[in-house]
PDB file of C-alpha atoms in Angstrom:
ATOM      1  CA  UNK A  11      70.764  71.628 162.192  1.00  0.00           C
ATOM      2  CA  UNK A  12      72.061  74.322 159.513  1.00  0.00           C
ATOM      3  CA  UNK A  13      69.345  76.071 158.043  1.00  0.00           C
ATOM      4  CA  UNK A  14      69.293  76.958 154.273  1.00  0.00           C
ATOM      5  CA  UNK A  15      71.168  80.231 154.995  1.00  0.00           C
ATOM      6  CA  UNK A  16      73.601  78.199 157.009  1.00  0.00           C
ATOM      7  CA  UNK A  17      74.153  76.174 154.045  1.00  0.00           C
ATOM      8  CA  UNK A  18      74.494  78.642 151.167  1.00  0.00           C
ATOM      9  CA  UNK A  19      77.247  80.387 152.789  1.00  0.00           C
ATOM     10  CA  UNK A  20      79.272  77.070 153.610  1.00  0.00           C
ATOM     11  CA  UNK A  21      78.393  76.165 149.855  1.00  0.00           C
ATOM     12  CA  UNK A  22      79.657  79.557 148.074  1.00  0.00           C
ATOM     13  CA  UNK A  23      83.311  79.351 150.704  1.00  0.00           C
ATOM     14  CA  UNK A  24      83.835  76.540 149.001  1.00  0.00           C
ATOM     15  CA  UNK A  25      85.700  76.993 145.232  1.00  0.00           C
ATOM     16  CA  UNK A  26      83.792  74.803 143.662  1.00  0.00           C
ATOM     17  CA  UNK A  27      80.298  76.390 144.932  1.00  0.00           C
ATOM     18  CA  UNK A  28      81.343  79.914 144.162  1.00  0.00           C
ATOM     19  CA  UNK A  29      82.692  78.488 140.490  1.00  0.00           C
ATOM     20  CA  UNK A  30      79.004  76.714 139.975  1.00  0.00           C
ATOM     21  CA  UNK A  31      77.382  80.148 140.955  1.00  0.00           C
ATOM     22  CA  UNK A  32      79.223  82.225 138.558  1.00  0.00           C
ATOM     23  CA  UNK A  33      79.169  79.418 135.727  1.00  0.00           C
ATOM     24  CA  UNK A  34      74.943  80.009 136.268  1.00  0.00           C
ATOM     25  CA  UNK A  35      75.709  83.824 136.019  1.00  0.00           C
ATOM     26  CA  UNK A  36      77.657  83.306 132.556  1.00  0.00           C
ATOM     27  CA  UNK A  37      75.473  80.732 130.929  1.00  0.00           C
ATOM     28  CA  UNK A  38      72.293  82.181 131.966  1.00  0.00           C
ATOM     29  CA  UNK A  39      73.830  85.524 130.360  1.00  0.00           C
ATOM     30  CA  UNK A  40      74.556  83.145 127.155  1.00  0.00           C
ATOM     31  CA  UNK A  41      71.078  82.295 126.516  1.00  0.00           C
ATOM     32  CA  UNK A  42      69.407  86.057 127.903  1.00  0.00           C
ATOM     33  CA  UNK A  43      72.155  87.816 124.964  1.00  0.00           C
ATOM     34  CA  UNK A  44      70.961  84.646 122.274  1.00  0.00           C
ATOM     35  CA  UNK A  45      67.313  85.472 123.409  1.00  0.00           C
ATOM     36  CA  UNK A  46      67.184  89.200 123.041  1.00  0.00           C
ATOM     37  CA  UNK A  47      69.407  90.346 120.681  1.00  0.00           C
ATOM     38  CA  UNK A  48      67.612  91.399 117.855  1.00  0.00           C
ATOM     39  CA  UNK A  49      64.671  92.682 120.149  1.00  0.00           C
ATOM     40  CA  UNK A  50      66.353  94.331 122.381  1.00  0.00           C
ATOM     41  CA  UNK A  51      70.496  95.001 121.397  1.00  0.00           C
ATOM     42  CA  UNK A  52      71.212  97.372 124.253  1.00  0.00           C
ATOM     43  CA  UNK A  53      70.374  94.255 127.123  1.00  0.00           C
ATOM     44  CA  UNK A  54      71.618  91.620 124.463  1.00  0.00           C
ATOM     45  CA  UNK A  55      74.931  93.496 124.623  1.00  0.00           C
ATOM     46  CA  UNK A  56      74.542  93.792 129.217  1.00  0.00           C
ATOM     47  CA  UNK A  57      74.204  90.095 128.809  1.00  0.00           C
ATOM     48  CA  UNK A  58      76.963  89.589 126.395  1.00  0.00           C
ATOM     49  CA  UNK A  59      79.405  91.563 129.185  1.00  0.00           C
ATOM     50  CA  UNK A  60      78.271  89.856 131.913  1.00  0.00           C
ATOM     51  CA  UNK A  61      78.754  86.551 130.256  1.00  0.00           C
ATOM     52  CA  UNK A  62      82.278  87.252 129.433  1.00  0.00           C
ATOM     53  CA  UNK A  63      83.110  88.480 132.781  1.00  0.00           C
ATOM     54  CA  UNK A  64      81.577  85.688 134.223  1.00  0.00           C
ATOM     55  CA  UNK A  65      83.622  83.207 132.361  1.00  0.00           C
ATOM     56  CA  UNK A  66      87.032  85.530 132.703  1.00  0.00           C
ATOM     57  CA  UNK A  67      86.293  85.054 136.585  1.00  0.00           C
ATOM     58  CA  UNK A  68      85.696  81.207 136.530  1.00  0.00           C
ATOM     59  CA  UNK A  69      88.970  81.451 135.326  1.00  0.00           C
ATOM     60  CA  UNK A  70      90.566  83.282 138.163  1.00  0.00           C
ATOM     61  CA  UNK A  71      89.433  81.028 140.712  1.00  0.00           C
ATOM     62  CA  UNK A  72      90.596  78.089 139.168  1.00  0.00           C
ATOM     63  CA  UNK A  73      94.125  79.310 140.012  1.00  0.00           C
ATOM     64  CA  UNK A  74      96.785  76.136 140.512  1.00  0.00           C
ATOM     65  CA  UNK A  75      93.068  74.097 140.198  1.00  0.00           C
ATOM     66  CA  UNK A  76      95.430  71.430 138.200  1.00  0.00           C
ATOM     67  CA  UNK A  77      96.918  70.349 141.040  1.00  0.00           C
ATOM     68  CA  UNK A  78      93.686  68.626 142.281  1.00  0.00           C
ATOM     69  CA  UNK A  79      94.601  66.199 139.752  1.00  0.00           C
ATOM     70  CA  UNK A  80      97.464  65.589 140.409  1.00  0.00           C
ATOM     71  CA  UNK A  81      96.753  65.238 144.504  1.00  0.00           C
ATOM     72  CA  UNK A  82      94.347  62.878 143.074  1.00  0.00           C
ATOM     73  CA  UNK A  83      96.934  61.000 141.410  1.00  0.00           C
ATOM     74  CA  UNK A  84      99.246  60.851 144.331  1.00  0.00           C
ATOM     75  CA  UNK A  85      96.693  60.179 146.986  1.00  0.00           C
ATOM     76  CA  UNK A  86      94.479  57.786 145.924  1.00  0.00           C
ATOM     77  CA  UNK A  87      95.542  56.232 142.750  1.00  0.00           C
ATOM     78  CA  UNK A  88      92.989  53.576 142.292  1.00  0.00           C
ATOM     79  CA  UNK A  89      91.928  50.246 144.058  1.00  0.00           C
ATOM     80  CA  UNK A  90      92.599  47.925 141.190  1.00  0.00           C
ATOM     81  CA  UNK A  91      94.999  48.412 137.509  1.00  0.00           C
ATOM     82  CA  UNK A  92      92.439  49.073 135.724  1.00  0.00           C
ATOM     83  CA  UNK A  93      91.004  51.862 137.745  1.00  0.00           C
ATOM     84  CA  UNK A  94      94.675  53.131 138.008  1.00  0.00           C
ATOM     85  CA  UNK A  95      94.609  53.366 134.233  1.00  0.00           C
ATOM     86  CA  UNK A  96      91.317  55.304 134.455  1.00  0.00           C
ATOM     87  CA  UNK A  97      92.298  57.546 136.993  1.00  0.00           C
ATOM     88  CA  UNK A  98      95.775  58.097 135.246  1.00  0.00           C
ATOM     89  CA  UNK A  99      94.266  59.125 132.400  1.00  0.00           C
ATOM     90  CA  UNK A 100      91.054  60.974 133.532  1.00  0.00           C
ATOM     91  CA  UNK A 101      93.374  63.387 136.041  1.00  0.00           C
ATOM     92  CA  UNK A 102      95.833  64.006 133.515  1.00  0.00           C
ATOM     93  CA  UNK A 103      93.386  65.142 130.945  1.00  0.00           C
ATOM     94  CA  UNK A 104      92.143  67.739 134.106  1.00  0.00           C
ATOM     95  CA  UNK A 105      95.597  68.397 134.464  1.00  0.00           C
ATOM     96  CA  UNK A 106      96.192  69.526 130.943  1.00  0.00           C
ATOM     97  CA  UNK A 107      92.707  71.661 130.826  1.00  0.00           C
ATOM     98  CA  UNK A 108      93.130  73.660 133.918  1.00  0.00           C
ATOM     99  CA  UNK A 109      96.773  73.852 133.263  1.00  0.00           C
ATOM    100  CA  UNK A 110      96.716  75.122 129.605  1.00  0.00           C
ATOM    101  CA  UNK A 111      93.382  77.389 131.083  1.00  0.00           C
ATOM    102  CA  UNK A 112      95.953  79.835 132.563  1.00  0.00           C
ATOM    103  CA  UNK A 113      97.480  81.168 129.860  1.00  0.00           C
ATOM    104  CA  UNK A 114      94.346  81.079 127.869  1.00  0.00           C
ATOM    105  CA  UNK A 115      92.347  83.220 130.548  1.00  0.00           C
ATOM    106  CA  UNK A 116      96.193  85.176 130.168  1.00  0.00           C
ATOM    107  CA  UNK A 117      95.982  85.608 126.492  1.00  0.00           C
ATOM    108  CA  UNK A 118      92.228  86.881 127.363  1.00  0.00           C
ATOM    109  CA  UNK A 119      92.917  89.472 129.657  1.00  0.00           C
ATOM    110  CA  UNK A 120      95.574  90.960 127.710  1.00  0.00           C
ATOM    111  CA  UNK A 121      98.945  89.646 129.822  1.00  0.00           C
ATOM    112  CA  UNK A 122     100.425  87.760 127.230  1.00  0.00           C
ATOM    113  CA  UNK A 123      99.704  88.023 123.356  1.00  0.00           C
ATOM    114  CA  UNK A 124      96.414  87.346 122.407  1.00  0.00           C
ATOM    115  CA  UNK A 125      97.333  84.759 119.545  1.00  0.00           C
ATOM    116  CA  UNK A 126      98.038  82.103 121.794  1.00  0.00           C
ATOM    117  CA  UNK A 127      94.638  82.404 122.939  1.00  0.00           C
ATOM    118  CA  UNK A 128      92.945  80.334 120.416  1.00  0.00           C
ATOM    119  CA  UNK A 129      96.101  77.657 120.698  1.00  0.00           C
ATOM    120  CA  UNK A 130      95.604  77.522 124.795  1.00  0.00           C
ATOM    121  CA  UNK A 131      91.970  77.186 124.700  1.00  0.00           C
ATOM    122  CA  UNK A 132      92.265  74.224 121.599  1.00  0.00           C
ATOM    123  CA  UNK A 133      94.870  72.040 123.854  1.00  0.00           C
ATOM    124  CA  UNK A 134      92.880  73.230 127.485  1.00  0.00           C
ATOM    125  CA  UNK A 135      89.538  71.583 125.679  1.00  0.00           C
ATOM    126  CA  UNK A 136      90.760  68.310 124.093  1.00  0.00           C
ATOM    127  CA  UNK A 137      92.626  67.831 127.637  1.00  0.00           C
ATOM    128  CA  UNK A 138      89.305  68.512 129.119  1.00  0.00           C
ATOM    129  CA  UNK A 139      87.262  65.865 126.488  1.00  0.00           C
ATOM    130  CA  UNK A 140      90.312  63.268 127.487  1.00  0.00           C
ATOM    131  CA  UNK A 141      89.438  63.823 131.467  1.00  0.00           C
ATOM    132  CA  UNK A 142      85.839  63.929 130.560  1.00  0.00           C
ATOM    133  CA  UNK A 143      85.576  60.838 128.629  1.00  0.00           C
ATOM    134  CA  UNK A 144      87.411  58.608 130.997  1.00  0.00           C
ATOM    135  CA  UNK A 145      85.471  60.111 134.717  1.00  0.00           C
ATOM    136  CA  UNK A 146      82.484  59.203 132.870  1.00  0.00           C
ATOM    137  CA  UNK A 147      84.014  55.573 132.203  1.00  0.00           C
ATOM    138  CA  UNK A 148      84.899  55.423 135.977  1.00  0.00           C
ATOM    139  CA  UNK A 149      81.368  56.277 136.894  1.00  0.00           C
ATOM    140  CA  UNK A 150      79.408  54.154 134.962  1.00  0.00           C
ATOM    141  CA  UNK A 151      81.516  50.988 136.042  1.00  0.00           C
ATOM    142  CA  UNK A 152      80.919  51.846 139.717  1.00  0.00           C
ATOM    143  CA  UNK A 153      77.641  52.651 139.177  1.00  0.00           C
ATOM    144  CA  UNK A 154      76.959  49.296 137.788  1.00  0.00           C
ATOM    145  CA  UNK A 155      78.807  47.800 140.953  1.00  0.00           C
ATOM    146  CA  UNK A 156      76.726  48.998 142.993  1.00  0.00           C
ATOM    147  CA  UNK A 157      73.615  48.418 141.349  1.00  0.00           C
ATOM    148  CA  UNK A 158      74.803  44.406 141.687  1.00  0.00           C
ATOM    149  CA  UNK A 159      75.764  45.140 145.335  1.00  0.00           C
ATOM    150  CA  UNK A 160      72.663  46.996 146.206  1.00  0.00           C
ATOM    151  CA  UNK A 161      70.310  44.165 144.651  1.00  0.00           C
ATOM    152  CA  UNK A 162      72.582  40.986 146.292  1.00  0.00           C
ATOM    153  CA  UNK A 163      71.991  43.310 149.386  1.00  0.00           C
ATOM    154  CA  UNK A 164      67.909  43.249 148.802  1.00  0.00           C
ATOM    155  CA  UNK A 165      67.953  39.646 148.710  1.00  0.00           C
ATOM    156  CA  UNK A 166      68.942  38.885 152.484  1.00  0.00           C
ATOM    157  CA  UNK A 167      66.462  37.670 154.746  1.00  0.00           C
ATOM    158  CA  UNK A 168      67.262  39.494 157.694  1.00  0.00           C
ATOM    159  CA  UNK A 169      67.019  42.948 156.308  1.00  0.00           C
ATOM    160  CA  UNK A 170      68.781  44.403 159.301  1.00  0.00           C
ATOM    161  CA  UNK A 171      69.318  48.288 160.038  1.00  0.00           C
ATOM    162  CA  UNK A 172      72.858  48.363 159.312  1.00  0.00           C
ATOM    163  CA  UNK A 173      71.938  46.575 156.028  1.00  0.00           C
ATOM    164  CA  UNK A 174      69.224  49.140 155.731  1.00  0.00           C
ATOM    165  CA  UNK A 175      71.947  51.594 156.176  1.00  0.00           C
ATOM    166  CA  UNK A 176      74.715  50.468 153.725  1.00  0.00           C
ATOM    167  CA  UNK A 177      71.682  50.314 150.956  1.00  0.00           C
ATOM    168  CA  UNK A 178      71.346  53.813 151.488  1.00  0.00           C
ATOM    169  CA  UNK A 179      74.631  54.822 150.793  1.00  0.00           C
ATOM    170  CA  UNK A 180      74.814  52.657 147.868  1.00  0.00           C
ATOM    171  CA  UNK A 181      72.042  54.437 146.645  1.00  0.00           C
ATOM    172  CA  UNK A 182      72.946  58.477 147.743  1.00  0.00           C
ATOM    173  CA  UNK A 183      76.351  57.178 145.810  1.00  0.00           C
ATOM    174  CA  UNK A 184      74.525  56.624 142.594  1.00  0.00           C
ATOM    175  CA  UNK A 185      72.808  59.896 143.002  1.00  0.00           C
ATOM    176  CA  UNK A 186      75.913  61.802 143.006  1.00  0.00           C
ATOM    177  CA  UNK A 187      77.603  59.534 140.664  1.00  0.00           C
ATOM    178  CA  UNK A 188      74.665  60.415 137.871  1.00  0.00           C
ATOM    179  CA  UNK A 189      74.574  64.084 138.706  1.00  0.00           C
ATOM    180  CA  UNK A 190      78.805  63.731 137.927  1.00  0.00           C
ATOM    181  CA  UNK A 191      78.176  61.926 134.643  1.00  0.00           C
ATOM    182  CA  UNK A 192      75.578  64.481 133.647  1.00  0.00           C
ATOM    183  CA  UNK A 193      78.151  67.591 134.099  1.00  0.00           C
ATOM    184  CA  UNK A 194      80.586  65.542 132.614  1.00  0.00           C
ATOM    185  CA  UNK A 195      78.775  65.423 129.440  1.00  0.00           C
ATOM    186  CA  UNK A 196      77.460  68.439 129.224  1.00  0.00           C
ATOM    187  CA  UNK A 197      80.769  69.634 129.911  1.00  0.00           C
ATOM    188  CA  UNK A 198      81.822  67.506 127.028  1.00  0.00           C
ATOM    189  CA  UNK A 199      79.836  69.024 124.551  1.00  0.00           C
ATOM    190  CA  UNK A 200      80.896  72.269 125.307  1.00  0.00           C
ATOM    191  CA  UNK A 201      84.517  71.144 125.013  1.00  0.00           C
ATOM    192  CA  UNK A 202      83.759  69.336 121.951  1.00  0.00           C
ATOM    193  CA  UNK A 203      82.377  72.767 120.539  1.00  0.00           C
ATOM    194  CA  UNK A 204      85.790  73.833 120.803  1.00  0.00           C
ATOM    195  CA  UNK A 205      87.651  71.251 119.550  1.00  0.00           C
ATOM    196  CA  UNK A 206      86.045  70.296 116.686  1.00  0.00           C
ATOM    197  CA  UNK A 207      83.225  73.577 115.978  1.00  0.00           C
ATOM    198  CA  UNK A 208      79.460  71.761 114.250  1.00  0.00           C
ATOM    199  CA  UNK A 209      76.284  73.185 114.042  1.00  0.00           C
ATOM    200  CA  UNK A 210      74.882  70.985 117.186  1.00  0.00           C
ATOM    201  CA  UNK A 211      77.491  71.093 119.985  1.00  0.00           C
ATOM    202  CA  UNK A 212      78.150  75.159 118.926  1.00  0.00           C
ATOM    203  CA  UNK A 213      74.475  76.838 119.097  1.00  0.00           C
ATOM    204  CA  UNK A 214      74.081  78.472 121.667  1.00  0.00           C
ATOM    205  CA  UNK A 215      70.542  76.798 122.817  1.00  0.00           C
ATOM    206  CA  UNK A 216      73.138  73.743 123.664  1.00  0.00           C
ATOM    207  CA  UNK A 217      75.996  75.683 124.855  1.00  0.00           C
ATOM    208  CA  UNK A 218      73.827  77.601 127.377  1.00  0.00           C
ATOM    209  CA  UNK A 219      71.447  74.171 128.353  1.00  0.00           C
ATOM    210  CA  UNK A 220      74.653  72.441 128.815  1.00  0.00           C
ATOM    211  CA  UNK A 221      76.335  75.150 131.101  1.00  0.00           C
ATOM    212  CA  UNK A 222      73.521  75.228 133.255  1.00  0.00           C
ATOM    213  CA  UNK A 223      73.340  71.060 133.187  1.00  0.00           C
ATOM    214  CA  UNK A 224      76.893  71.231 134.555  1.00  0.00           C
ATOM    215  CA  UNK A 225      76.676  74.162 136.939  1.00  0.00           C
ATOM    216  CA  UNK A 226      73.387  72.872 138.790  1.00  0.00           C
ATOM    217  CA  UNK A 227      74.902  69.455 138.656  1.00  0.00           C
ATOM    218  CA  UNK A 228      77.319  70.500 140.599  1.00  0.00           C
ATOM    219  CA  UNK A 229      75.726  72.600 142.891  1.00  0.00           C
ATOM    220  CA  UNK A 230      73.795  69.476 143.978  1.00  0.00           C
ATOM    221  CA  UNK A 231      77.199  67.324 144.277  1.00  0.00           C
ATOM    222  CA  UNK A 232      78.498  70.565 146.632  1.00  0.00           C
ATOM    223  CA  UNK A 233      75.674  71.646 148.709  1.00  0.00           C
ATOM    224  CA  UNK A 234      76.158  70.794 152.139  1.00  0.00           C
ATOM    225  CA  UNK A 235      73.762  68.124 153.414  1.00  0.00           C
TER     226      UNK A 235
END
């Protein structure tokens, strides 16, 4: 049995694992900057630098990530026409997000003209939002199906070990999907702050908490069992 250190090493060896760690740094530093901006300006400046560096690092880590959505459509497009459509819309949105995020990163670090940053950020966030909406819909459909299957199994008179194992499997799947929904809703709020700025989504506390919810849900989903 792996201990906590072994699991942490396995977790950090994954691209998603290191991304969630750096995302935690990014949004903790955002909240620290907001909290001490007026009282400790030097600390706030350092926290802001940490936030910016973390955000740029995450973009670098995500190089080529748009191929994940393409491969998902290629390998497992869905079990029914409805799910194939949802998968197409969700993964296409995610592919747009990650693809244009490359150009946003290049604009932010000065490789291409900085004037393109705003446009690339909008296109990337729009694709991201579309992807999240359809991923959330898919997960809710599958959660509902799981609940129906669990209720059916619970009505069986002979509760065999196989049935108990199936119920446990359904419940674990539901937890993972709820974590995915929480992360996608949190990231959707962050994306909406870019697409349609408003006082709620753009407030530092809203962005900070949303970022941490997404990061920590990702920690849970990617942590080795």
